[in-house]
Amino acid sequence: MDSNLELYLLVFFIAVVVISQTVLVSSNGTRAKRSRLLKNQLNMIAETGNTKHQQSLLRKNYLDKLSNAERWMENNRLGEFLAEKLSLAGLEWKAYRTAIWLLLTAFICSIVVLLVTHSLPTTLLTPLAVLLIFSLWLRYKAEQRLSLFEEQFVEALDVMKRALLTGYPFSEVMKTVSEEMPAPVSVEFGKTFVELNYGVDIKVALANLAHRNPSISVLAFNSAVIIQKETGGNLAETLEKLSEVIRGRFRLMRKVKTLSAEGRMSAWILMLVPFVLFIVLYFSNPDYLAPLFESERGTTVLSITAVSMFIGLIWIRKILRIEV
């Protein structure tokens, strides 16, 4: 009975995680797919000169400040991947230190679980659970930061428009935004200003800005600036129109979020009611549920239920993820 109960609780944990992710990102569309499309388009934009060398200038400057041992732990694929995720989440943490603390946390949690449960399978699953929770937390922080960035980005466009109307060059416009706007917009435009001062091509600098902030609004801004640099035109007027379009998109996103609120609440109720009912029955009358765990037929029913509920979760999640 204990093993079946652990399996049921594991299914409950997965259900809560999936449905919570549905509520968190349903109004923002398919972020991963959008990010891949953005990266493909930005790579096409940034294909000028020695792009790979230019893109690594800030990274190289950061690595040069580290000691040899720190550089060895940081300058690898895992370090670069984790550093990118931390940057998207807006965390100024060193990747190798984060990895070390994550390993220590997983080890300590595994020891605690082993002492409490005396179950080897549960202990072996504990590091995976710690990694999953940390990954979901990073994703949540990245979603929060990107949402705040997009809200501030519209105001940054107005600041850039006013700076351009007063006659500032484009690099000074980036500096003005970094000085007058709050984080995270000020931090990101400050990085772009530093890259431009390093001599990075403007296409590459703007591509890096969008890589750090995978947003359709940033991609539209990049396209407007690059087209203006190549063909000429009034960039201030273009940014004003772009600001109006982005504000209209935000209004549509809020409307979609309002209209889909009932669906998200229904998803919570449909998925959590069976688990809540199970917990109530288990504590009020455990013998009533005993055949469900002790008989072979009951185990089969639980397995079929778990698979069916997981399919239902994926289907509801797909319905609620509306692209705007």
mmCIF file of C-alpha atoms in Angstrom:
data_model
loop_
_atom_site.group_PDB
_atom_site.id
_atom_site.type_symbol
_atom_site.label_atom_id
_atom_site.label_comp_id
_atom_site.label_asym_id
_atom_site.label_seq_id
_atom_site.Cartn_x
_atom_site.Cartn_y
_atom_site.Cartn_z
ATOM 1 C CA MET A 1 0.000 0.000 0.000
ATOM 2 C CA ASP A 2 2.868 2.349 0.774
ATOM 3 C CA SER A 3 4.347 2.102 -2.722
ATOM 4 C CA ASN A 4 0.972 2.725 -4.367
ATOM 5 C CA LEU A 5 0.388 5.697 -2.077
ATOM 6 C CA GLU A 6 3.772 7.156 -3.050
ATOM 7 C CA LEU A 7 2.878 6.681 -6.726
ATOM 8 C CA TYR A 8 -0.420 8.462 -6.213
ATOM 9 C CA LEU A 9 1.259 11.357 -4.415
ATOM 10 C CA LEU A 10 3.809 11.573 -7.242
ATOM 11 C CA VAL A 11 0.975 11.866 -9.772
ATOM 12 C CA PHE A 12 -0.546 14.571 -7.560
ATOM 13 C CA PHE A 13 2.745 16.503 -7.571
ATOM 14 C CA ILE A 14 3.043 16.281 -11.373
ATOM 15 C CA ALA A 15 -0.558 17.445 -11.787
ATOM 16 C CA VAL A 16 -0.019 20.490 -9.561
ATOM 17 C CA VAL A 17 3.210 21.407 -11.387
ATOM 18 C CA VAL A 18 1.694 21.132 -14.870
ATOM 19 C CA ILE A 19 -1.484 22.992 -14.033
ATOM 20 C CA SER A 20 0.445 25.740 -12.231
ATOM 21 C CA GLN A 21 2.613 26.215 -15.301
ATOM 22 C CA THR A 22 -0.573 26.472 -17.352
ATOM 23 C CA VAL A 23 -1.839 29.285 -15.143
ATOM 24 C CA LEU A 24 1.529 31.071 -15.184
ATOM 25 C CA VAL A 25 2.174 31.114 -18.918
ATOM 26 C CA SER A 26 -1.191 30.597 -20.612
ATOM 27 C CA SER A 27 -1.717 34.299 -21.287
ATOM 28 C CA ASN A 28 1.821 34.764 -22.656
ATOM 29 C CA GLY A 29 1.640 32.237 -25.468
ATOM 30 C CA THR A 30 4.144 29.545 -26.385
ATOM 31 C CA ARG A 31 7.319 31.160 -25.099
ATOM 32 C CA ALA A 32 9.725 28.375 -26.085
ATOM 33 C CA LYS A 33 8.500 28.239 -29.679
ATOM 34 C CA ARG A 34 8.570 32.024 -29.905
ATOM 35 C CA SER A 35 12.116 32.107 -28.542
ATOM 36 C CA ARG A 36 13.323 29.639 -31.193
ATOM 37 C CA LEU A 37 11.744 31.700 -33.965
ATOM 38 C CA LEU A 38 13.273 34.880 -32.544
ATOM 39 C CA LYS A 39 16.732 33.312 -32.361
ATOM 40 C CA ASN A 40 16.541 32.135 -35.969
ATOM 41 C CA GLN A 41 15.544 35.598 -37.190
ATOM 42 C CA LEU A 42 18.123 37.348 -35.023
ATOM 43 C CA ASN A 43 20.892 35.083 -36.265
ATOM 44 C CA MET A 44 19.976 36.086 -39.814
ATOM 45 C CA ILE A 45 20.053 39.766 -38.818
ATOM 46 C CA ALA A 46 23.397 39.458 -37.045
ATOM 47 C CA GLU A 47 25.266 37.736 -39.886
ATOM 48 C CA THR A 48 27.696 40.576 -40.533
ATOM 49 C CA GLY A 49 31.465 40.533 -40.139
ATOM 50 C CA ASN A 50 33.092 38.578 -37.347
ATOM 51 C CA THR A 51 29.825 38.116 -35.474
ATOM 52 C CA LYS A 52 30.959 35.291 -33.202
ATOM 53 C CA HIS A 53 33.886 37.349 -31.920
ATOM 54 C CA GLN A 54 31.758 40.443 -31.405
ATOM 55 C CA GLN A 55 29.049 38.579 -29.529
ATOM 56 C CA SER A 56 31.597 37.168 -27.070
ATOM 57 C CA LEU A 57 33.135 40.514 -26.036
ATOM 58 C CA LEU A 58 31.066 41.007 -22.877
ATOM 59 C CA ARG A 59 31.345 37.328 -22.017
ATOM 60 C CA LYS A 60 35.109 37.465 -22.486
ATOM 61 C CA ASN A 61 35.358 40.588 -20.334
ATOM 62 C CA TYR A 62 33.421 38.794 -17.588
ATOM 63 C CA LEU A 63 35.626 35.682 -17.783
ATOM 64 C CA ASP A 64 38.807 37.758 -17.646
ATOM 65 C CA LYS A 65 37.825 39.007 -14.180
ATOM 66 C CA LEU A 66 37.667 35.458 -12.793
ATOM 67 C CA SER A 67 40.510 33.394 -11.415
ATOM 68 C CA ASN A 68 41.877 30.454 -13.405
ATOM 69 C CA ALA A 69 39.885 27.901 -11.389
ATOM 70 C CA GLU A 70 36.674 29.922 -11.653
ATOM 71 C CA ARG A 71 37.214 30.438 -15.393
ATOM 72 C CA TRP A 72 37.731 26.696 -15.892
ATOM 73 C CA MET A 73 34.419 25.913 -14.144
ATOM 74 C CA GLU A 74 32.528 28.733 -15.852
ATOM 75 C CA ASN A 75 33.838 28.537 -19.428
ATOM 76 C CA ASN A 76 32.090 25.396 -20.667
ATOM 77 C CA ARG A 77 28.778 24.442 -22.234
ATOM 78 C CA LEU A 78 27.055 23.792 -18.921
ATOM 79 C CA GLY A 79 28.356 27.061 -17.482
ATOM 80 C CA GLU A 80 27.243 29.042 -20.531
ATOM 81 C CA PHE A 81 23.807 27.377 -20.499
ATOM 82 C CA LEU A 82 23.259 28.041 -16.802
ATOM 83 C CA ALA A 83 24.617 31.601 -17.113
ATOM 84 C CA GLU A 84 22.103 32.286 -19.888
ATOM 85 C CA LYS A 85 19.220 30.966 -17.777
ATOM 86 C CA LEU A 86 20.329 33.032 -14.792
ATOM 87 C CA SER A 87 20.610 36.111 -16.987
ATOM 88 C CA LEU A 88 17.086 35.575 -18.351
ATOM 89 C CA ALA A 89 15.849 35.347 -14.765
ATOM 90 C CA GLY A 90 17.629 38.596 -13.883
ATOM 91 C CA LEU A 91 19.919 36.949 -11.319
ATOM 92 C CA GLU A 92 23.491 38.197 -11.002
ATOM 93 C CA TRP A 93 24.761 34.802 -9.828
ATOM 94 C CA LYS A 94 27.892 33.056 -11.018
ATOM 95 C CA ALA A 95 26.985 29.887 -12.873
ATOM 96 C CA TYR A 96 29.565 27.623 -11.229
ATOM 97 C CA ARG A 97 28.569 28.752 -7.709
ATOM 98 C CA THR A 98 24.918 28.156 -8.523
ATOM 99 C CA ALA A 99 25.733 24.648 -9.768
ATOM 100 C CA ILE A 100 27.721 23.862 -6.605
ATOM 101 C CA TRP A 101 24.947 25.081 -4.303
ATOM 102 C CA LEU A 102 22.378 23.149 -6.339
ATOM 103 C CA LEU A 103 24.385 19.932 -5.965
ATOM 104 C CA LEU A 104 24.815 20.478 -2.214
ATOM 105 C CA THR A 105 21.087 21.163 -1.806
ATOM 106 C CA ALA A 106 20.188 18.017 -3.748
ATOM 107 C CA PHE A 107 22.605 15.935 -1.636
ATOM 108 C CA ILE A 108 21.296 17.304 1.682
ATOM 109 C CA CYS A 109 17.671 16.819 0.627
ATOM 110 C CA SER A 110 18.431 13.235 -0.441
ATOM 111 C CA ILE A 111 19.981 12.459 2.969
ATOM 112 C CA VAL A 112 16.984 13.954 4.779
ATOM 113 C CA VAL A 113 14.509 12.007 2.620
ATOM 114 C CA LEU A 114 16.452 8.777 3.183
ATOM 115 C CA LEU A 115 16.447 9.273 6.975
ATOM 116 C CA VAL A 116 12.733 10.103 7.040
ATOM 117 C CA THR A 117 11.296 7.612 4.528
ATOM 118 C CA HIS A 118 13.946 4.840 4.430
ATOM 119 C CA SER A 119 12.953 4.436 0.759
ATOM 120 C CA LEU A 120 15.741 4.117 -1.790
ATOM 121 C CA PRO A 121 13.565 4.885 -4.905
ATOM 122 C CA THR A 122 12.235 8.060 -3.266
ATOM 123 C CA THR A 123 15.769 9.076 -2.312
ATOM 124 C CA LEU A 124 16.999 8.588 -5.869
ATOM 125 C CA LEU A 125 14.140 10.726 -7.193
ATOM 126 C CA THR A 126 14.889 13.575 -4.759
ATOM 127 C CA PRO A 127 17.767 15.160 -6.796
ATOM 128 C CA LEU A 128 15.520 15.151 -9.876
ATOM 129 C CA ALA A 129 12.787 16.851 -7.860
ATOM 130 C CA VAL A 130 15.239 19.496 -6.614
ATOM 131 C CA LEU A 131 16.451 20.139 -10.167
ATOM 132 C CA LEU A 132 12.872 20.327 -11.446
ATOM 133 C CA ILE A 133 11.830 22.782 -8.739
ATOM 134 C CA PHE A 134 14.886 24.974 -9.402
ATOM 135 C CA SER A 135 14.229 24.920 -13.160
ATOM 136 C CA LEU A 136 10.583 25.880 -12.688
ATOM 137 C CA TRP A 137 11.606 28.651 -10.291
ATOM 138 C CA LEU A 138 14.097 30.019 -12.838
ATOM 139 C CA ARG A 139 11.433 29.880 -15.516
ATOM 140 C CA TYR A 140 8.984 31.705 -13.248
ATOM 141 C CA LYS A 141 11.568 34.415 -12.496
ATOM 142 C CA ALA A 142 12.357 34.747 -16.215
ATOM 143 C CA GLU A 143 8.655 35.130 -17.055
ATOM 144 C CA GLN A 144 8.275 37.786 -14.361
ATOM 145 C CA ARG A 145 11.334 39.683 -15.527
ATOM 146 C CA LEU A 146 10.355 39.542 -19.197
ATOM 147 C CA SER A 147 6.819 40.728 -18.420
ATOM 148 C CA LEU A 148 8.233 43.674 -16.451
ATOM 149 C CA PHE A 149 10.716 44.391 -19.244
ATOM 150 C CA GLU A 150 7.955 44.499 -21.861
ATOM 151 C CA GLU A 151 5.902 46.882 -19.719
ATOM 152 C CA GLN A 152 8.880 49.202 -19.271
ATOM 153 C CA PHE A 153 9.956 48.852 -22.890
ATOM 154 C CA VAL A 154 7.005 50.949 -24.078
ATOM 155 C CA GLU A 155 8.092 53.797 -21.800
ATOM 156 C CA ALA A 156 11.666 53.328 -23.009
ATOM 157 C CA LEU A 157 10.476 53.883 -26.585
ATOM 158 C CA ASP A 158 8.997 57.224 -25.538
ATOM 159 C CA VAL A 159 12.287 58.187 -23.862
ATOM 160 C CA MET A 160 14.195 57.262 -27.021
ATOM 161 C CA LYS A 161 11.788 59.237 -29.180
ATOM 162 C CA ARG A 162 12.265 62.382 -27.080
ATOM 163 C CA ALA A 163 16.044 61.925 -27.063
ATOM 164 C CA LEU A 164 16.105 61.537 -30.855
ATOM 165 C CA LEU A 165 13.968 64.663 -31.299
ATOM 166 C CA THR A 166 16.526 66.638 -29.293
ATOM 167 C CA GLY A 167 19.300 65.497 -31.647
ATOM 168 C CA TYR A 168 21.022 62.733 -29.640
ATOM 169 C CA PRO A 169 22.903 60.045 -31.617
ATOM 170 C CA PHE A 170 21.672 56.465 -31.269
ATOM 171 C CA SER A 171 24.382 55.348 -28.833
ATOM 172 C CA GLU A 172 23.604 58.279 -26.533
ATOM 173 C CA VAL A 173 19.924 57.340 -26.760
ATOM 174 C CA MET A 174 20.811 53.922 -25.322
ATOM 175 C CA LYS A 175 22.743 55.633 -22.531
ATOM 176 C CA THR A 176 19.816 57.960 -21.784
ATOM 177 C CA VAL A 177 17.452 55.013 -21.373
ATOM 178 C CA SER A 178 19.931 53.243 -19.087
ATOM 179 C CA GLU A 179 20.147 56.345 -16.871
ATOM 180 C CA GLU A 180 16.493 57.398 -16.752
ATOM 181 C CA MET A 181 14.617 54.081 -16.673
ATOM 182 C CA PRO A 182 14.434 51.552 -13.819
ATOM 183 C CA ALA A 183 15.692 47.964 -13.995
ATOM 184 C CA PRO A 184 15.522 45.684 -15.930
ATOM 185 C CA VAL A 185 15.210 47.994 -18.963
ATOM 186 C CA SER A 186 18.023 50.244 -17.750
ATOM 187 C CA VAL A 187 20.347 47.254 -17.255
ATOM 188 C CA GLU A 188 19.689 45.795 -20.705
ATOM 189 C CA PHE A 189 20.063 49.073 -22.578
ATOM 190 C CA GLY A 190 23.168 49.797 -20.535
ATOM 191 C CA LYS A 191 24.675 46.525 -21.798
ATOM 192 C CA THR A 192 23.777 47.498 -25.356
ATOM 193 C CA PHE A 193 25.426 50.905 -24.865
ATOM 194 C CA VAL A 194 28.609 49.217 -23.581
ATOM 195 C CA GLU A 195 28.664 46.863 -26.576
ATOM 196 C CA LEU A 196 28.320 49.776 -28.981
ATOM 197 C CA ASN A 197 31.229 51.511 -27.229
ATOM 198 C CA TYR A 198 33.281 48.327 -27.608
ATOM 199 C CA GLY A 199 32.806 48.677 -31.362
ATOM 200 C CA VAL A 200 30.229 45.923 -31.821
ATOM 201 C CA ASP A 201 28.163 46.284 -34.978
ATOM 202 C CA ILE A 202 24.739 47.757 -34.276
ATOM 203 C CA LYS A 203 23.012 44.697 -35.766
ATOM 204 C CA VAL A 204 24.896 42.395 -33.426
ATOM 205 C CA ALA A 205 24.298 44.637 -30.385
ATOM 206 C CA LEU A 206 20.561 44.736 -31.055
ATOM 207 C CA ALA A 207 20.531 40.991 -31.704
ATOM 208 C CA ASN A 208 22.199 40.443 -28.333
ATOM 209 C CA LEU A 209 19.552 42.646 -26.718
ATOM 210 C CA ALA A 210 16.824 40.433 -28.138
ATOM 211 C CA HIS A 211 18.681 37.222 -27.201
ATOM 212 C CA ARG A 212 18.721 38.414 -23.589
ATOM 213 C CA ASN A 213 15.059 39.492 -23.845
ATOM 214 C CA PRO A 214 13.213 37.199 -26.285
ATOM 215 C CA SER A 215 10.259 39.431 -27.067
ATOM 216 C CA ILE A 216 8.340 40.299 -30.215
ATOM 217 C CA SER A 217 8.419 43.946 -29.134
ATOM 218 C CA VAL A 218 12.236 43.951 -29.072
ATOM 219 C CA LEU A 219 12.389 42.227 -32.459
ATOM 220 C CA ALA A 220 10.080 44.877 -33.946
ATOM 221 C CA PHE A 221 12.301 47.584 -32.439
ATOM 222 C CA ASN A 222 15.415 45.947 -33.896
ATOM 223 C CA SER A 223 13.856 45.752 -37.351
ATOM 224 C CA ALA A 224 12.788 49.400 -37.231
ATOM 225 C CA VAL A 225 16.264 50.605 -36.206
ATOM 226 C CA ILE A 226 18.132 48.448 -38.737
ATOM 227 C CA ILE A 227 15.834 49.456 -41.606
ATOM 228 C CA GLN A 228 16.204 53.131 -40.659
ATOM 229 C CA LYS A 229 20.020 52.805 -40.571
ATOM 230 C CA GLU A 230 20.077 51.178 -44.017
ATOM 231 C CA THR A 231 17.404 53.180 -45.856
ATOM 232 C CA GLY A 232 17.033 56.360 -43.820
ATOM 233 C CA GLY A 233 13.857 57.904 -42.446
ATOM 234 C CA ASN A 234 12.487 59.467 -39.311
ATOM 235 C CA LEU A 235 13.330 57.000 -36.531
ATOM 236 C CA ALA A 236 11.532 59.065 -33.863
ATOM 237 C CA GLU A 237 8.262 58.875 -35.780
ATOM 238 C CA THR A 238 8.755 55.131 -36.337
ATOM 239 C CA LEU A 239 9.319 54.545 -32.626
ATOM 240 C CA GLU A 240 6.176 56.535 -31.807
ATOM 241 C CA LYS A 241 4.076 54.324 -34.091
ATOM 242 C CA LEU A 242 5.759 51.209 -32.708
ATOM 243 C CA SER A 243 4.893 52.334 -29.179
ATOM 244 C CA GLU A 244 1.224 52.665 -30.156
ATOM 245 C CA VAL A 245 1.214 49.171 -31.691
ATOM 246 C CA ILE A 246 2.797 47.597 -28.609
ATOM 247 C CA ARG A 247 0.309 49.331 -26.304
ATOM 248 C CA GLY A 248 -2.506 47.918 -28.431
ATOM 249 C CA ARG A 249 -0.969 44.463 -28.129
ATOM 250 C CA PHE A 250 -0.866 44.796 -24.344
ATOM 251 C CA ARG A 251 -4.535 45.739 -24.291
ATOM 252 C CA LEU A 252 -5.326 42.626 -26.337
ATOM 253 C CA MET A 253 -3.211 40.439 -24.030
ATOM 254 C CA ARG A 254 -5.071 41.714 -20.960
ATOM 255 C CA LYS A 255 -8.392 41.037 -22.673
ATOM 256 C CA VAL A 256 -7.310 37.493 -23.560
ATOM 257 C CA LYS A 257 -6.138 36.918 -19.988
ATOM 258 C CA THR A 258 -9.508 38.092 -18.660
ATOM 259 C CA LEU A 259 -11.486 35.902 -21.059
ATOM 260 C CA SER A 260 -9.352 32.826 -20.297
ATOM 261 C CA ALA A 261 -9.552 33.256 -16.504
ATOM 262 C CA GLU A 262 -12.656 31.048 -16.311
ATOM 263 C CA GLY A 263 -10.894 28.299 -18.246
ATOM 264 C CA ARG A 264 -7.865 28.388 -15.936
ATOM 265 C CA MET A 265 -10.070 28.200 -12.857
ATOM 266 C CA SER A 266 -12.002 25.299 -14.378
ATOM 267 C CA ALA A 267 -8.718 23.510 -15.049
ATOM 268 C CA TRP A 268 -7.689 23.903 -11.409
ATOM 269 C CA ILE A 269 -11.027 22.550 -10.173
ATOM 270 C CA LEU A 270 -11.173 19.617 -12.608
ATOM 271 C CA MET A 271 -7.635 18.487 -11.827
ATOM 272 C CA LEU A 272 -7.564 19.025 -8.068
ATOM 273 C CA VAL A 273 -11.008 17.734 -7.064
ATOM 274 C CA PRO A 274 -10.043 14.014 -7.379
ATOM 275 C CA PHE A 275 -6.932 14.520 -5.238
ATOM 276 C CA VAL A 276 -8.753 16.581 -2.604
ATOM 277 C CA LEU A 277 -11.498 13.954 -2.449
ATOM 278 C CA PHE A 278 -8.892 11.215 -2.084
ATOM 279 C CA ILE A 279 -7.162 13.028 0.807
ATOM 280 C CA VAL A 280 -10.496 13.604 2.610
ATOM 281 C CA LEU A 281 -11.506 9.950 2.255
ATOM 282 C CA TYR A 282 -8.054 8.699 3.237
ATOM 283 C CA PHE A 283 -8.055 10.572 6.543
ATOM 284 C CA SER A 284 -11.749 10.108 7.321
ATOM 285 C CA ASN A 285 -12.108 6.400 6.389
ATOM 286 C CA PRO A 286 -8.849 4.703 5.288
ATOM 287 C CA ASP A 287 -10.460 1.266 5.037
ATOM 288 C CA TYR A 288 -12.748 2.547 2.299
ATOM 289 C CA LEU A 289 -9.775 3.100 -0.020
ATOM 290 C CA ALA A 290 -7.836 -0.019 0.985
ATOM 291 C CA PRO A 291 -9.120 -2.217 -1.899
ATOM 292 C CA LEU A 292 -7.952 0.430 -4.360
ATOM 293 C CA PHE A 293 -4.344 -0.072 -3.251
ATOM 294 C CA GLU A 294 -4.271 -3.699 -2.143
ATOM 295 C CA SER A 295 -5.983 -5.373 -5.113
ATOM 296 C CA GLU A 296 -4.527 -5.814 -8.578
ATOM 297 C CA ARG A 297 -7.624 -4.332 -10.170
ATOM 298 C CA GLY A 298 -7.287 -1.228 -8.016
ATOM 299 C CA THR A 299 -3.685 -0.737 -9.109
ATOM 300 C CA THR A 300 -4.788 -1.043 -12.743
ATOM 301 C CA VAL A 301 -7.518 1.541 -12.202
ATOM 302 C CA LEU A 302 -5.028 3.953 -10.603
ATOM 303 C CA SER A 303 -2.595 3.543 -13.506
ATOM 304 C CA ILE A 304 -5.278 4.159 -16.124
ATOM 305 C CA THR A 305 -6.522 7.167 -14.137
ATOM 306 C CA ALA A 306 -3.030 8.636 -13.905
ATOM 307 C CA VAL A 307 -2.459 8.314 -17.662
ATOM 308 C CA SER A 308 -5.887 9.750 -18.484
ATOM 309 C CA MET A 309 -5.431 12.718 -16.154
ATOM 310 C CA PHE A 310 -1.985 13.442 -17.568
ATOM 311 C CA ILE A 311 -3.398 13.460 -21.118
ATOM 312 C CA GLY A 312 -6.190 15.747 -19.919
ATOM 313 C CA LEU A 313 -3.657 18.110 -18.352
ATOM 314 C CA ILE A 314 -1.662 18.352 -21.577
ATOM 315 C CA TRP A 315 -4.837 18.954 -23.591
ATOM 316 C CA ILE A 316 -6.142 21.687 -21.246
ATOM 317 C CA ARG A 317 -2.695 23.306 -21.215
ATOM 318 C CA LYS A 318 -2.650 23.358 -25.018
ATOM 319 C CA ILE A 319 -6.104 24.943 -25.163
ATOM 320 C CA LEU A 320 -5.265 27.682 -22.650
ATOM 321 C CA ARG A 321 -1.934 28.690 -24.215
ATOM 322 C CA ILE A 322 -3.187 31.457 -26.471
ATOM 323 C CA GLU A 323 -0.671 33.221 -28.700
ATOM 324 C CA VAL A 324 -1.024 37.003 -28.834
#
